[in-house]
Amino acid sequence: MKSTPLFLICIIINLTGFSQPEWTKLHEHKSQFIEDLSSGGMNYQVFAAGRVTSSAYAQHVLYIDEWRISRDHISTNHAPHGVFSLDENNVWVCGDKGMISRSRIRGNEGTWVVQETPTEESLQSIWFSDTLNGWAVGKNATILFTINGGNSWQKYQSPLNMNFIKVIFTAVNNGYILADKIGSAYKGKILKTTDGGSTWRICEFDCTIQDYLTSMYFFDTQNGWICGKGGFITHTTNGGLTWKTQQRYLDGLKSLNDIHFRTINEGWACGLRGLLYHTTDGGNTWTQQDIGEKSHFLAIEFNGPYLGWLSTAGQTYMYKDERFQKYRNEYLKNGPPETTKLSNHPAHNNSKTKNTVENPKFNPTPVIVGEANVAFSTVEKDSKWEIRSYQNSVSQLNKALNQIKSEGYMPVGLSLVNNRMEVFVINSQPFICTNWTLKEY
């Protein structure tokens, strides 16, 4: 029987022909000291959380939509410190006195609902893996979790008695919590889970200052960065097991407040008096950037590699790359903008299959791969590819998909080779997807 070649078809964004993106100043906002930014999905919007600048303002989050900035009141008198958005219709904020509030429909007064929590401690950071599973952390070793979108929150007994300032999950099962204080032995500490938060282990890293850490960012389950006072930046390539210092200064004026990576190689860190550092080699070298701002930068956020925000107490800057706009416009209008056959890719095999993997978060149209339908995602030039081989059965594929997503990978191709399933997965994705389902037809 004549074999049918299998081509993996995926979206490739044109990397040429666009102007160099820059940080552009948006309108001023005088009602809030921004402490945290969050933008979910493929949106132009970002939510900002922080305490109000005056008692004349009710507690709120800022909703920044390119050139429009509006205030969403969050139905509480307690100041928010952290914000997380899966998309513009699923947003949570956390703050003083154990406050957590959720909004389901952005832009309408009264849509924020305060959720009851079992603590009075100040909560500093919040994160959701999906619409159900979330974590919030704060002062005095406070760790909260929910499995129903925040309808009920429970306490988790922390193995570390410190203040927590940041929680991040790179997949449903993989998460990290950062403690703020460096101990007397110049050791920083994070908590790490690989089982969805059932257990947490303490991971330590060397520091060169005896002061506070300020923020943490993980691009995927392996690559993460932590920043702090004195321009301190440290990096892990194995999920927090070991760390390497990338930058440090004795000058307290070079202290950093936040860090974020656009891709696995390109990142930004911001701090006091307009301090802004940029790297294009994963943090091995950092160069200082001057965009004309002298106020303290407090938070930085990127929605994938093409759109970002940078905030001071009263001013927000946008980093807008034309590639994001082109991709998003074509995606919303016509579905996937461009497809390319990668005949020289390892996915070029002979196979037939009747299974499809769908990503409901972005509602993609199935992509034809030979005689197979599979899900697709934007593939960045820095993406890491792997091939996983499994026994050929629907039940085995379901188990495989659960294992793949728990490790922070994304399945993008499926084929049958010698009666075994080969699942092609990628790491280092700008748009992390965690909810995958299997359909037969």
PDB file of N, CA, C and O in Angstrom, residues 14-47:
ATOM      1  N   ASN A  14       5.635  35.651  10.477  1.00  0.00           N
ATOM      2  CA  ASN A  14       6.710  36.280   9.743  1.00  0.00           C
ATOM      3  C   ASN A  14       7.579  37.104  10.687  1.00  0.00           C
ATOM      4  O   ASN A  14       7.090  37.944  11.423  1.00  0.00           O
ATOM      5  N   LEU A  15       8.875  36.858  10.688  1.00  0.00           N
ATOM      6  CA  LEU A  15       9.779  37.529  11.617  1.00  0.00           C
ATOM      7  C   LEU A  15      10.480  38.717  10.987  1.00  0.00           C
ATOM      8  O   LEU A  15      11.385  39.297  11.580  1.00  0.00           O
ATOM      9  N   THR A  16      10.103  39.111   9.802  1.00  0.00           N
ATOM     10  CA  THR A  16      10.770  40.218   9.132  1.00  0.00           C
ATOM     11  C   THR A  16       9.744  41.211   8.659  1.00  0.00           C
ATOM     12  O   THR A  16       8.546  40.947   8.601  1.00  0.00           O
ATOM     13  N   GLY A  17      10.203  42.402   8.304  1.00  0.00           N
ATOM     14  CA  GLY A  17       9.334  43.389   7.683  1.00  0.00           C
ATOM     15  C   GLY A  17       8.554  44.251   8.634  1.00  0.00           C
ATOM     16  O   GLY A  17       7.631  44.944   8.233  1.00  0.00           O
ATOM     17  N   PHE A  18       8.910  44.219   9.947  1.00  0.00           N
ATOM     18  CA  PHE A  18       8.198  45.022  10.926  1.00  0.00           C
ATOM     19  C   PHE A  18       9.153  46.009  11.575  1.00  0.00           C
ATOM     20  O   PHE A  18      10.328  45.748  11.752  1.00  0.00           O
ATOM     21  N   SER A  19       8.608  47.140  11.969  1.00  0.00           N
ATOM     22  CA  SER A  19       9.419  48.149  12.615  1.00  0.00           C
ATOM     23  C   SER A  19       9.808  47.710  14.018  1.00  0.00           C
ATOM     24  O   SER A  19       9.147  46.884  14.628  1.00  0.00           O
ATOM     25  N   GLN A  20      10.898  48.254  14.520  1.00  0.00           N
ATOM     26  CA  GLN A  20      11.379  47.912  15.846  1.00  0.00           C
ATOM     27  C   GLN A  20      10.422  48.452  16.905  1.00  0.00           C
ATOM     28  O   GLN A  20      10.126  49.633  16.949  1.00  0.00           O
ATOM     29  N   PRO A  21       9.896  47.587  17.786  1.00  0.00           N
ATOM     30  CA  PRO A  21       8.961  48.061  18.805  1.00  0.00           C
ATOM     31  C   PRO A  21       9.672  48.914  19.845  1.00  0.00           C
ATOM     32  O   PRO A  21      10.864  48.751  20.102  1.00  0.00           O
ATOM     33  N   GLU A  22       8.929  49.824  20.460  1.00  0.00           N
ATOM     34  CA  GLU A  22       9.470  50.704  21.489  1.00  0.00           C
ATOM     35  C   GLU A  22       8.467  50.811  22.631  1.00  0.00           C
ATOM     36  O   GLU A  22       7.298  50.468  22.484  1.00  0.00           O
ATOM     37  N   TRP A  23       8.940  51.303  23.778  1.00  0.00           N
ATOM     38  CA  TRP A  23       8.053  51.598  24.893  1.00  0.00           C
ATOM     39  C   TRP A  23       7.391  52.949  24.649  1.00  0.00           C
ATOM     40  O   TRP A  23       8.059  53.957  24.498  1.00  0.00           O
ATOM     41  N   THR A  24       6.057  52.959  24.618  1.00  0.00           N
ATOM     42  CA  THR A  24       5.286  54.167  24.340  1.00  0.00           C
ATOM     43  C   THR A  24       4.475  54.560  25.570  1.00  0.00           C
ATOM     44  O   THR A  24       3.783  53.724  26.164  1.00  0.00           O
ATOM     45  N   LYS A  25       4.534  55.813  25.950  1.00  0.00           N
ATOM     46  CA  LYS A  25       3.827  56.294  27.137  1.00  0.00           C
ATOM     47  C   LYS A  25       2.333  56.392  26.860  1.00  0.00           C
ATOM     48  O   LYS A  25       1.905  56.976  25.865  1.00  0.00           O
ATOM     49  N   LEU A  26       1.519  55.828  27.768  1.00  0.00           N
ATOM     50  CA  LEU A  26       0.074  55.926  27.691  1.00  0.00           C
ATOM     51  C   LEU A  26      -0.399  57.074  28.583  1.00  0.00           C
ATOM     52  O   LEU A  26       0.404  57.831  29.115  1.00  0.00           O
ATOM     53  N   HIS A  27      -1.708  57.190  28.765  1.00  0.00           N
ATOM     54  CA  HIS A  27      -2.244  58.245  29.623  1.00  0.00           C
ATOM     55  C   HIS A  27      -1.815  58.029  31.071  1.00  0.00           C
ATOM     56  O   HIS A  27      -1.625  56.897  31.522  1.00  0.00           O
ATOM     57  N   GLU A  28      -1.709  59.117  31.818  1.00  0.00           N
ATOM     58  CA  GLU A  28      -1.406  59.022  33.243  1.00  0.00           C
ATOM     59  C   GLU A  28      -2.614  58.476  34.000  1.00  0.00           C
ATOM     60  O   GLU A  28      -3.753  58.610  33.576  1.00  0.00           O
ATOM     61  N   HIS A  29      -2.325  57.832  35.121  1.00  0.00           N
ATOM     62  CA  HIS A  29      -3.392  57.387  36.019  1.00  0.00           C
ATOM     63  C   HIS A  29      -2.967  57.785  37.431  1.00  0.00           C
ATOM     64  O   HIS A  29      -1.947  57.349  37.940  1.00  0.00           O
ATOM     65  N   LYS A  30      -3.733  58.640  38.071  1.00  0.00           N
ATOM     66  CA  LYS A  30      -3.343  59.222  39.347  1.00  0.00           C
ATOM     67  C   LYS A  30      -4.081  58.618  40.537  1.00  0.00           C
ATOM     68  O   LYS A  30      -3.927  59.081  41.664  1.00  0.00           O
ATOM     69  N   SER A  31      -4.841  57.562  40.307  1.00  0.00           N
ATOM     70  CA  SER A  31      -5.681  57.036  41.376  1.00  0.00           C
ATOM     71  C   SER A  31      -5.078  55.838  42.091  1.00  0.00           C
ATOM     72  O   SER A  31      -5.619  55.389  43.101  1.00  0.00           O
ATOM     73  N   GLN A  32      -3.951  55.290  41.589  1.00  0.00           N
ATOM     74  CA  GLN A  32      -3.484  54.014  42.105  1.00  0.00           C
ATOM     75  C   GLN A  32      -1.963  53.909  42.045  1.00  0.00           C
ATOM     76  O   GLN A  32      -1.335  54.321  41.069  1.00  0.00           O
ATOM     77  N   PHE A  33      -1.361  53.335  43.107  1.00  0.00           N
ATOM     78  CA  PHE A  33       0.046  52.940  43.083  1.00  0.00           C
ATOM     79  C   PHE A  33       0.110  51.509  42.561  1.00  0.00           C
ATOM     80  O   PHE A  33      -0.116  50.553  43.301  1.00  0.00           O
ATOM     81  N   ILE A  34       0.394  51.336  41.292  1.00  0.00           N
ATOM     82  CA  ILE A  34       0.342  50.012  40.680  1.00  0.00           C
ATOM     83  C   ILE A  34       1.407  49.104  41.281  1.00  0.00           C
ATOM     84  O   ILE A  34       2.585  49.455  41.351  1.00  0.00           O
ATOM     85  N   GLU A  35       0.993  47.908  41.707  1.00  0.00           N
ATOM     86  CA  GLU A  35       1.902  46.915  42.252  1.00  0.00           C
ATOM     87  C   GLU A  35       1.979  45.665  41.393  1.00  0.00           C
ATOM     88  O   GLU A  35       2.947  44.903  41.496  1.00  0.00           O
ATOM     89  N   ASP A  36       0.965  45.407  40.583  1.00  0.00           N
ATOM     90  CA  ASP A  36       0.936  44.172  39.807  1.00  0.00           C
ATOM     91  C   ASP A  36       0.158  44.383  38.523  1.00  0.00           C
ATOM     92  O   ASP A  36      -0.789  45.179  38.482  1.00  0.00           O
ATOM     93  N   LEU A  37       0.560  43.689  37.463  1.00  0.00           N
ATOM     94  CA  LEU A  37      -0.098  43.731  36.159  1.00  0.00           C
ATOM     95  C   LEU A  37      -0.410  42.309  35.708  1.00  0.00           C
ATOM     96  O   LEU A  37       0.359  41.383  35.976  1.00  0.00           O
ATOM     97  N   SER A  38      -1.525  42.154  34.990  1.00  0.00           N
ATOM     98  CA  SER A  38      -1.853  40.837  34.449  1.00  0.00           C
ATOM     99  C   SER A  38      -2.693  40.982  33.195  1.00  0.00           C
ATOM    100  O   SER A  38      -3.658  41.752  33.164  1.00  0.00           O
ATOM    101  N   SER A  39      -2.318  40.237  32.160  1.00  0.00           N
ATOM    102  CA  SER A  39      -3.059  40.217  30.903  1.00  0.00           C
ATOM    103  C   SER A  39      -3.149  38.778  30.426  1.00  0.00           C
ATOM    104  O   SER A  39      -2.131  38.119  30.228  1.00  0.00           O
ATOM    105  N   GLY A  40      -4.374  38.274  30.236  1.00  0.00           N
ATOM    106  CA  GLY A  40      -4.545  36.886  29.832  1.00  0.00           C
ATOM    107  C   GLY A  40      -5.143  36.762  28.450  1.00  0.00           C
ATOM    108  O   GLY A  40      -5.858  37.640  27.976  1.00  0.00           O
ATOM    109  N   GLY A  41      -4.858  35.634  27.788  1.00  0.00           N
ATOM    110  CA  GLY A  41      -5.377  35.413  26.445  1.00  0.00           C
ATOM    111  C   GLY A  41      -4.710  36.329  25.438  1.00  0.00           C
ATOM    112  O   GLY A  41      -3.763  37.040  25.729  1.00  0.00           O
ATOM    113  N   MET A  42      -5.209  36.336  24.220  1.00  0.00           N
ATOM    114  CA  MET A  42      -4.624  37.178  23.177  1.00  0.00           C
ATOM    115  C   MET A  42      -5.339  38.518  23.151  1.00  0.00           C
ATOM    116  O   MET A  42      -6.066  38.851  22.222  1.00  0.00           O
ATOM    117  N   ASN A  43      -5.140  39.311  24.203  1.00  0.00           N
ATOM    118  CA  ASN A  43      -5.847  40.574  24.344  1.00  0.00           C
ATOM    119  C   ASN A  43      -4.878  41.745  24.356  1.00  0.00           C
ATOM    120  O   ASN A  43      -3.707  41.610  24.705  1.00  0.00           O
ATOM    121  N   TYR A  44      -5.403  42.929  24.016  1.00  0.00           N
ATOM    122  CA  TYR A  44      -4.640  44.165  24.122  1.00  0.00           C
ATOM    123  C   TYR A  44      -4.754  44.772  25.520  1.00  0.00           C
ATOM    124  O   TYR A  44      -4.134  45.770  25.811  1.00  0.00           O
ATOM    125  N   GLN A  45      -5.583  44.178  26.372  1.00  0.00           N
ATOM    126  CA  GLN A  45      -5.894  44.792  27.646  1.00  0.00           C
ATOM    127  C   GLN A  45      -5.028  44.216  28.766  1.00  0.00           C
ATOM    128  O   GLN A  45      -4.620  43.065  28.720  1.00  0.00           O
ATOM    129  N   VAL A  46      -4.804  45.038  29.789  1.00  0.00           N
ATOM    130  CA  VAL A  46      -4.094  44.590  30.973  1.00  0.00           C
ATOM    131  C   VAL A  46      -4.805  45.146  32.203  1.00  0.00           C
ATOM    132  O   VAL A  46      -5.346  46.260  32.181  1.00  0.00           O
ATOM    133  N   PHE A  47      -4.844  44.349  33.257  1.00  0.00           N
ATOM    134  CA  PHE A  47      -5.395  44.782  34.533  1.00  0.00           C
ATOM    135  C   PHE A  47      -4.246  45.162  35.456  1.00  0.00           C
ATOM    136  O   PHE A  47      -3.197  44.507  35.478  1.00  0.00           O
TER     137      PHE A  47
END
